[in-house]
mmCIF file of C-alpha atoms in Angstrom:
data_model
loop_
_atom_site.group_PDB
_atom_site.id
_atom_site.type_symbol
_atom_site.label_atom_id
_atom_site.label_comp_id
_atom_site.label_asym_id
_atom_site.label_seq_id
_atom_site.Cartn_x
_atom_site.Cartn_y
_atom_site.Cartn_z
ATOM 1 C CA MET A 1 92.964 168.953 79.885
ATOM 2 C CA ALA A 2 95.903 166.616 79.239
ATOM 3 C CA THR A 3 98.321 168.411 81.599
ATOM 4 C CA GLY A 4 96.178 170.522 84.025
ATOM 5 C CA GLU A 5 98.445 173.491 83.609
ATOM 6 C CA SER A 6 97.211 176.884 84.610
ATOM 7 C CA PHE A 7 96.253 179.503 82.047
ATOM 8 C CA ARG A 8 99.132 181.651 83.229
ATOM 9 C CA SER A 9 101.535 178.850 82.647
ATOM 10 C CA LEU A 10 100.173 178.225 79.112
ATOM 11 C CA SER A 11 100.400 181.931 78.364
ATOM 12 C CA PHE A 12 104.183 181.793 78.864
ATOM 13 C CA SER A 13 104.470 178.578 76.692
ATOM 14 C CA PHE A 14 102.194 179.940 73.741
ATOM 15 C CA ARG A 15 102.834 183.707 74.167
ATOM 16 C CA ILE A 16 99.140 184.289 74.511
ATOM 17 C CA CYS A 17 97.438 186.405 77.234
ATOM 18 C CA HIS A 18 95.918 184.132 79.836
ATOM 19 C CA THR A 19 92.551 185.808 79.577
ATOM 20 C CA TYR A 20 92.379 185.069 75.899
ATOM 21 C CA ILE A 21 93.326 181.528 76.618
ATOM 22 C CA SER A 22 90.396 181.219 78.983
ATOM 23 C CA ARG A 23 88.100 182.473 76.162
ATOM 24 C CA ILE A 24 89.559 179.886 73.791
ATOM 25 C CA VAL A 25 89.077 177.041 76.278
ATOM 26 C CA LYS A 26 85.498 178.065 77.065
ATOM 27 C CA GLU A 27 84.534 178.335 73.457
ATOM 28 C CA THR A 28 86.325 175.115 72.448
ATOM 29 C CA LEU A 29 84.708 173.118 75.146
ATOM 30 C CA LEU A 30 81.234 174.287 74.084
ATOM 31 C CA VAL A 31 81.875 173.302 70.508
ATOM 32 C CA LEU A 32 83.312 169.923 71.370
ATOM 33 C CA LYS A 33 80.418 169.120 73.596
ATOM 34 C CA LYS A 34 77.784 170.203 71.045
ATOM 35 C CA SER A 35 79.416 168.276 68.172
ATOM 36 C CA LEU A 36 80.745 165.135 69.828
ATOM 37 C CA LYS A 37 78.072 164.377 72.397
ATOM 38 C CA PRO A 38 75.460 162.971 69.989
ATOM 39 C CA ILE A 39 78.117 160.677 68.563
ATOM 40 C CA PHE A 40 79.942 159.344 71.608
ATOM 41 C CA LEU A 41 77.486 159.974 74.430
ATOM 42 C CA PRO A 42 74.058 159.585 72.833
ATOM 43 C CA ASP A 43 70.703 159.624 74.502
ATOM 44 C CA PRO A 44 70.016 156.487 76.498
ATOM 45 C CA SER A 45 66.832 155.758 74.391
ATOM 46 C CA GLU A 46 69.266 155.173 71.400
ATOM 47 C CA VAL A 47 71.419 152.610 73.246
ATOM 48 C CA ASP A 48 71.116 148.812 72.800
ATOM 49 C CA PHE A 49 70.903 147.688 76.347
ATOM 50 C CA LYS A 50 70.396 144.122 75.401
ATOM 51 C CA LYS A 51 73.845 144.157 73.849
ATOM 52 C CA LYS A 52 75.175 145.866 76.965
ATOM 53 C CA ALA A 53 73.689 143.001 79.085
ATOM 54 C CA ASN A 54 75.314 140.403 76.932
ATOM 55 C CA GLU A 55 78.710 142.147 77.342
ATOM 56 C CA PHE A 56 78.359 142.166 81.101
ATOM 57 C CA CYS A 57 77.465 138.477 81.191
ATOM 58 C CA TYR A 58 80.501 137.613 78.853
ATOM 59 C CA LYS A 59 83.112 139.849 80.408
ATOM 60 C CA TRP A 60 82.045 140.000 84.061
ATOM 61 C CA ASN A 61 79.826 136.940 84.749
ATOM 62 C CA PHE A 62 76.851 138.975 85.742
ATOM 63 C CA PRO A 63 73.850 138.278 83.504
ATOM 64 C CA ASN A 64 70.895 140.691 83.096
ATOM 65 C CA CYS A 65 73.160 143.591 84.157
ATOM 66 C CA ILE A 66 73.236 146.487 81.702
ATOM 67 C CA LEU A 67 75.261 149.187 83.565
ATOM 68 C CA ALA A 68 77.174 149.870 86.636
ATOM 69 C CA ILE A 69 76.680 153.208 88.599
ATOM 70 C CA ASP A 70 79.022 155.229 90.765
ATOM 71 C CA GLY A 71 79.764 158.888 91.596
ATOM 72 C CA LYS A 72 83.059 160.872 92.189
ATOM 73 C CA HIS A 73 83.885 164.184 93.710
ATOM 74 C CA ILE A 74 85.786 166.366 91.135
ATOM 75 C CA ARG A 75 87.865 168.857 93.097
ATOM 76 C CA VAL A 76 87.417 172.480 92.237
ATOM 77 C CA ARG A 77 88.492 175.991 93.400
ATOM 78 C CA SER A 78 85.966 177.465 95.785
ATOM 79 C CA PRO A 79 83.507 179.457 93.577
ATOM 80 C CA ASP A 80 82.809 183.039 94.463
ATOM 81 C CA ASN A 81 79.774 183.692 96.780
ATOM 82 C CA SER A 82 78.907 179.908 96.933
ATOM 83 C CA GLY A 83 79.001 179.654 100.672
ATOM 84 C CA SER A 84 79.264 175.941 101.662
ATOM 85 C CA LEU A 85 77.357 174.511 98.749
ATOM 86 C CA PHE A 86 80.434 172.928 97.033
ATOM 87 C CA HIS A 87 82.082 172.007 100.401
ATOM 88 C CA ASN A 88 81.973 168.295 100.861
ATOM 89 C CA TYR A 89 82.217 165.859 103.788
ATOM 90 C CA LYS A 90 86.008 165.334 102.994
ATOM 91 C CA ASP A 91 86.594 169.090 103.658
ATOM 92 C CA PHE A 92 87.295 170.376 100.233
ATOM 93 C CA PHE A 93 85.251 171.946 97.406
ATOM 94 C CA SER A 94 83.975 169.744 94.563
ATOM 95 C CA VAL A 95 81.224 169.035 91.930
ATOM 96 C CA VAL A 96 79.876 165.556 91.581
ATOM 97 C CA LEU A 97 80.131 163.372 88.568
ATOM 98 C CA LEU A 98 77.503 160.616 88.678
ATOM 99 C CA ALA A 99 77.999 158.109 85.967
ATOM 100 C CA MET A 100 76.653 154.785 84.485
ATOM 101 C CA VAL A 101 79.339 152.730 82.760
ATOM 102 C CA ASP A 102 79.084 149.693 80.558
ATOM 103 C CA ALA A 103 81.243 146.622 80.543
ATOM 104 C CA ASN A 104 83.823 148.213 78.311
ATOM 105 C CA CYS A 105 84.393 151.123 80.788
ATOM 106 C CA LYS A 106 82.614 153.561 78.538
ATOM 107 C CA PHE A 107 80.297 156.266 79.955
ATOM 108 C CA VAL A 108 76.694 155.684 78.867
ATOM 109 C CA VAL A 109 74.734 158.166 81.159
ATOM 110 C CA VAL A 110 76.263 160.953 83.144
ATOM 111 C CA ASP A 111 74.996 163.697 85.494
ATOM 112 C CA ILE A 112 77.506 166.468 86.200
ATOM 113 C CA GLY A 113 77.498 169.518 88.364
ATOM 114 C CA SER A 114 75.756 168.594 91.621
ATOM 115 C CA TYR A 115 76.872 170.363 94.734
ATOM 116 C CA GLY A 116 79.758 168.661 96.573
ATOM 117 C CA LYS A 117 77.813 168.934 99.821
ATOM 118 C CA GLU A 118 75.026 166.704 98.596
ATOM 119 C CA GLY A 119 74.870 163.068 99.510
ATOM 120 C CA ASP A 120 74.176 160.167 97.165
ATOM 121 C CA SER A 121 70.445 160.056 97.813
ATOM 122 C CA GLY A 122 69.754 163.738 96.907
ATOM 123 C CA ILE A 123 72.041 163.657 93.814
ATOM 124 C CA PHE A 124 70.500 160.369 92.358
ATOM 125 C CA LEU A 125 66.883 161.378 93.162
ATOM 126 C CA LYS A 126 67.106 164.814 91.368
ATOM 127 C CA SER A 127 69.146 163.505 88.474
ATOM 128 C CA ILE A 128 67.293 162.703 85.140
ATOM 129 C CA MET A 129 68.690 159.137 85.247
ATOM 130 C CA GLY A 130 67.419 158.605 88.747
ATOM 131 C CA GLN A 131 63.946 159.923 88.054
ATOM 132 C CA GLN A 132 63.601 157.783 84.903
ATOM 133 C CA ILE A 133 64.704 154.618 86.734
ATOM 134 C CA LEU A 134 62.421 155.152 89.761
ATOM 135 C CA ASN A 135 59.285 156.185 87.543
ATOM 136 C CA GLY A 136 59.857 153.281 85.124
ATOM 137 C CA SER A 137 60.687 155.315 82.029
ATOM 138 C CA PHE A 138 64.335 154.198 81.670
ATOM 139 C CA SER A 139 64.808 151.924 78.651
ATOM 140 C CA PHE A 140 65.261 148.600 80.382
ATOM 141 C CA PRO A 141 64.931 145.496 78.293
ATOM 142 C CA GLU A 142 62.151 142.981 79.116
ATOM 143 C CA ASP A 143 62.584 140.632 82.068
ATOM 144 C CA CYS A 144 64.139 137.254 81.019
ATOM 145 C CA SER A 145 65.550 134.157 82.536
ATOM 146 C CA LEU A 146 69.086 133.845 83.725
ATOM 147 C CA PRO A 147 71.320 131.570 81.650
ATOM 148 C CA GLY A 148 70.793 127.883 82.144
ATOM 149 C CA SER A 149 67.964 128.369 84.720
ATOM 150 C CA ASP A 150 64.269 129.094 84.775
ATOM 151 C CA ILE A 151 64.820 132.063 87.223
ATOM 152 C CA ILE A 152 63.273 135.200 85.677
ATOM 153 C CA VAL A 153 64.661 138.531 86.793
ATOM 154 C CA PRO A 154 64.570 142.070 85.440
ATOM 155 C CA HIS A 155 67.578 143.815 83.961
ATOM 156 C CA VAL A 156 69.487 145.680 86.558
ATOM 157 C CA ILE A 157 72.112 148.358 87.249
ATOM 158 C CA VAL A 158 74.789 147.425 89.924
ATOM 159 C CA GLY A 159 76.049 149.934 92.478
ATOM 160 C CA ASP A 160 77.701 149.969 95.878
ATOM 161 C CA GLU A 161 76.212 150.666 99.261
ATOM 162 C CA ALA A 162 75.759 154.287 98.509
ATOM 163 C CA PHE A 163 72.660 153.494 96.319
ATOM 164 C CA ARG A 164 69.198 152.260 97.122
ATOM 165 C CA LEU A 165 68.157 148.735 96.628
ATOM 166 C CA HIS A 166 65.419 148.758 93.940
ATOM 167 C CA THR A 167 63.883 146.346 91.456
ATOM 168 C CA HIS A 168 66.351 147.629 88.896
ATOM 169 C CA ILE A 169 69.380 148.619 91.116
ATOM 170 C CA MET A 170 71.305 145.872 92.886
ATOM 171 C CA LYS A 171 73.546 146.753 95.881
ATOM 172 C CA PRO A 172 75.633 144.335 98.078
ATOM 173 C CA TYR A 173 74.411 142.788 101.226
ATOM 174 C CA SER A 174 75.599 144.681 104.384
ATOM 175 C CA ARG A 175 78.828 143.456 105.865
ATOM 176 C CA LYS A 176 77.088 142.349 109.038
ATOM 177 C CA SER A 177 74.509 140.137 107.283
ATOM 178 C CA SER A 178 77.127 138.645 104.831
ATOM 179 C CA ARG A 179 79.730 137.929 107.464
ATOM 180 C CA ASP A 180 78.065 134.527 108.534
ATOM 181 C CA ASP A 181 76.404 133.736 105.330
ATOM 182 C CA SER A 182 78.623 132.417 102.552
ATOM 183 C CA THR A 183 75.938 132.726 99.909
ATOM 184 C CA LYS A 184 75.561 136.438 100.444
ATOM 185 C CA THR A 185 79.402 136.761 100.373
ATOM 186 C CA VAL A 186 79.413 135.115 96.925
ATOM 187 C CA PHE A 187 76.720 137.494 95.757
ATOM 188 C CA ASN A 188 78.680 140.507 97.102
ATOM 189 C CA TYR A 189 81.821 139.281 95.272
ATOM 190 C CA ARG A 190 80.007 138.728 91.940
ATOM 191 C CA LEU A 191 78.485 142.207 92.162
ATOM 192 C CA SER A 192 81.601 143.956 93.201
ATOM 193 C CA ARG A 193 83.419 142.217 90.255
ATOM 194 C CA ALA A 194 80.858 143.694 87.852
ATOM 195 C CA ARG A 195 80.737 147.104 89.477
ATOM 196 C CA ARG A 196 84.569 147.707 89.352
ATOM 197 C CA VAL A 197 84.133 148.908 85.725
ATOM 198 C CA THR A 198 83.087 152.251 87.186
ATOM 199 C CA GLU A 199 86.374 152.499 89.164
ATOM 200 C CA ASN A 200 88.263 151.413 85.994
ATOM 201 C CA ALA A 201 86.555 154.060 84.047
ATOM 202 C CA PHE A 202 87.216 156.932 86.541
ATOM 203 C CA GLY A 203 90.809 155.777 86.786
ATOM 204 C CA LEU A 204 91.324 155.755 83.092
ATOM 205 C CA LEU A 205 89.694 159.154 82.885
ATOM 206 C CA SER A 206 92.109 160.758 85.400
ATOM 207 C CA GLN A 207 95.149 159.069 83.901
ATOM 208 C CA VAL A 208 94.546 160.474 80.432
ATOM 209 C CA PHE A 209 93.334 163.826 81.542
ATOM 210 C CA ARG A 210 95.729 165.065 84.290
ATOM 211 C CA VAL A 211 93.539 168.148 84.929
ATOM 212 C CA PHE A 212 91.699 165.868 87.410
ATOM 213 C CA TYR A 213 94.804 165.578 89.529
ATOM 214 C CA GLN A 214 94.443 169.062 90.958
ATOM 215 C CA PRO A 215 91.645 171.546 91.761
ATOM 216 C CA ILE A 216 90.057 172.867 88.570
ATOM 217 C CA ASN A 217 90.166 176.614 88.576
ATOM 218 C CA LEU A 218 87.366 177.533 86.195
ATOM 219 C CA GLU A 219 83.940 179.080 86.264
ATOM 220 C CA MET A 220 81.475 176.426 87.236
ATOM 221 C CA SER A 221 79.694 176.340 83.949
ATOM 222 C CA THR A 222 82.983 175.904 82.161
ATOM 223 C CA CYS A 223 84.053 173.262 84.720
ATOM 224 C CA ASP A 224 80.886 171.312 83.901
ATOM 225 C CA ASP A 225 81.664 171.531 80.119
ATOM 226 C CA LEU A 226 85.204 170.337 80.818
ATOM 227 C CA VAL A 227 83.928 167.236 82.647
ATOM 228 C CA TRP A 228 81.395 166.574 79.906
ATOM 229 C CA VAL A 229 84.063 166.846 77.165
ATOM 230 C CA ALA A 230 86.421 164.564 79.150
ATOM 231 C CA CYS A 231 83.808 161.903 79.353
ATOM 232 C CA ILE A 232 83.055 162.228 75.671
ATOM 233 C CA LEU A 233 86.647 162.085 74.590
ATOM 234 C CA HIS A 234 87.190 159.031 76.953
ATOM 235 C CA ASN A 235 84.476 157.256 74.987
ATOM 236 C CA MET A 236 85.889 158.189 71.759
ATOM 237 C CA LEU A 237 89.392 156.831 72.839
ATOM 238 C CA ARG A 238 87.727 153.584 74.171
ATOM 239 C CA ASP A 239 86.121 153.044 70.845
ATOM 240 C CA GLY A 240 89.524 153.273 69.068
ATOM 241 C CA TYR A 241 90.944 150.940 71.757
ATOM 242 C CA LEU A 242 88.205 148.312 71.139
ATOM 243 C CA GLU A 243 88.396 148.451 67.312
ATOM 244 C CA ASN A 244 92.072 148.718 66.645
ATOM 245 C CA ASN A 245 93.422 145.390 67.777
ATOM 246 C CA LYS A 246 92.812 146.197 71.403
ATOM 247 C CA ARG A 247 95.956 148.380 71.585
ATOM 248 C CA PRO A 248 96.013 150.814 74.532
ATOM 249 C CA TYR A 249 95.557 154.449 73.631
ATOM 250 C CA TYR A 250 97.773 155.567 76.533
ATOM 251 C CA GLU A 251 100.707 154.499 78.479
ATOM 252 C CA TYR A 252 99.550 153.790 82.128
ATOM 253 C CA ASP A 253 101.934 155.294 84.611
ATOM 254 C CA HIS A 254 102.216 152.787 87.437
ATOM 255 C CA ASP A 255 104.699 155.004 89.341
ATOM 256 C CA HIS A 256 102.255 157.890 89.348
ATOM 257 C CA ASP A 257 99.660 157.350 92.045
ATOM 258 C CA LEU A 258 96.071 158.204 91.381
ATOM 259 C CA PRO A 259 94.729 161.540 92.620
ATOM 260 C CA SER A 260 94.365 161.172 96.391
ATOM 261 C CA ASN A 261 92.492 164.475 96.810
ATOM 262 C CA SER A 262 90.082 164.169 93.865
ATOM 263 C CA MET A 263 87.965 161.496 92.245
ATOM 264 C CA LEU A 264 86.634 160.426 95.732
ATOM 265 C CA SER A 265 83.627 158.319 96.081
ATOM 266 C CA ILE A 266 80.396 160.048 97.040
ATOM 267 C CA ARG A 267 79.121 159.682 100.588
ATOM 268 C CA ARG A 268 77.861 156.291 101.724
ATOM 269 C CA GLY A 269 74.271 156.508 102.906
ATOM 270 C CA GLY A 270 70.980 154.621 103.227
ATOM 271 C CA GLY A 271 67.581 155.420 101.923
ATOM 272 C CA PHE A 272 64.358 153.512 101.198
ATOM 273 C CA LEU A 273 64.589 149.918 100.110
ATOM 274 C CA HIS A 274 62.178 148.867 97.363
ATOM 275 C CA ALA A 275 60.281 145.776 98.382
ATOM 276 C CA ASN A 276 60.700 144.083 95.082
ATOM 277 C CA GLY A 277 64.359 144.707 95.235
ATOM 278 C CA PHE A 278 64.836 142.232 98.071
ATOM 279 C CA GLU A 279 63.216 139.564 95.956
ATOM 280 C CA VAL A 280 65.332 140.287 92.789
ATOM 281 C CA ARG A 281 68.484 140.221 94.917
ATOM 282 C CA GLU A 282 67.496 136.907 96.427
ATOM 283 C CA ARG A 283 66.978 135.391 92.987
ATOM 284 C CA PHE A 284 70.459 136.600 91.844
ATOM 285 C CA LYS A 285 71.970 135.165 94.941
ATOM 286 C CA THR A 286 70.312 131.722 94.398
ATOM 287 C CA PHE A 287 71.551 131.758 90.794
ATOM 288 C CA PHE A 288 75.151 132.726 91.649
ATOM 289 C CA ASN A 289 75.297 129.906 94.228
ATOM 290 C CA ASN A 290 73.838 127.191 92.025
ATOM 291 C CA GLU A 291 73.468 127.217 88.176
ATOM 292 C CA GLY A 292 75.488 130.428 87.745
ATOM 293 C CA SER A 293 78.382 129.515 89.963
ATOM 294 C CA VAL A 294 81.991 129.801 88.745
ATOM 295 C CA SER A 295 84.887 127.687 89.976
ATOM 296 C CA TRP A 296 86.795 130.661 91.443
ATOM 297 C CA GLN A 297 84.045 132.631 93.221
ATOM 298 C CA ARG A 298 84.878 131.151 96.639
#
């Protein structure tokens, strides 16, 4: 995971047959996932989302936001007899990592393994996280007023244009509508500033685990386990970073570009717009342009 070397390359280094290495990797990933997932990637019902909202307000100046959502294509070798299921709009084979990230760039909820050919709407709707949000069973804190105002709004998740506007999902205004309206531009900036934690998390993930810099040549079930374990270990390392005097747990290689053929955004798209979502977004826009404004937002 750290280097992305092939099993045959590792077999020369460790003098172990590559087929035996594949068994070791598969079994190790299963054990790590089973043992560490309850600790570093627990069920959302066990997460204190009120604390997550406070962190977003303090670090990213977006109150009543608990998480940011985004998805990325993970490049894989074409699975046998899969047809075009994993062939995405960028003309390579992939599985999708859909993730919700907190203010500290930690993964809180993830959905792994959707076909690369699917768009954002289908992936989000069929995922457990999407179903829980849309049917109201996700553990959102109670609605409350924004800091320093009497504007009451629900707690929300921020995303980009690929996601659907909903009472609990905020997306930016379209470029056309915000071009001539400075208040909408301010809202888009404030939302994008909070949403960037997803890009940061995916960037950190690929910097530490260089296996994401090239197509992953594993069985699909093992590939899914690998992505799960990478997210879990990422959270474990982030916990160490936050607790140990904020010392980085890796050396960021500025001379090494991020993978250009992997970790690509999921397809932009539309979908239904929840009626209450418009009202909630307007309340946030009003707040960001009045009581909640900051000196540098323009």
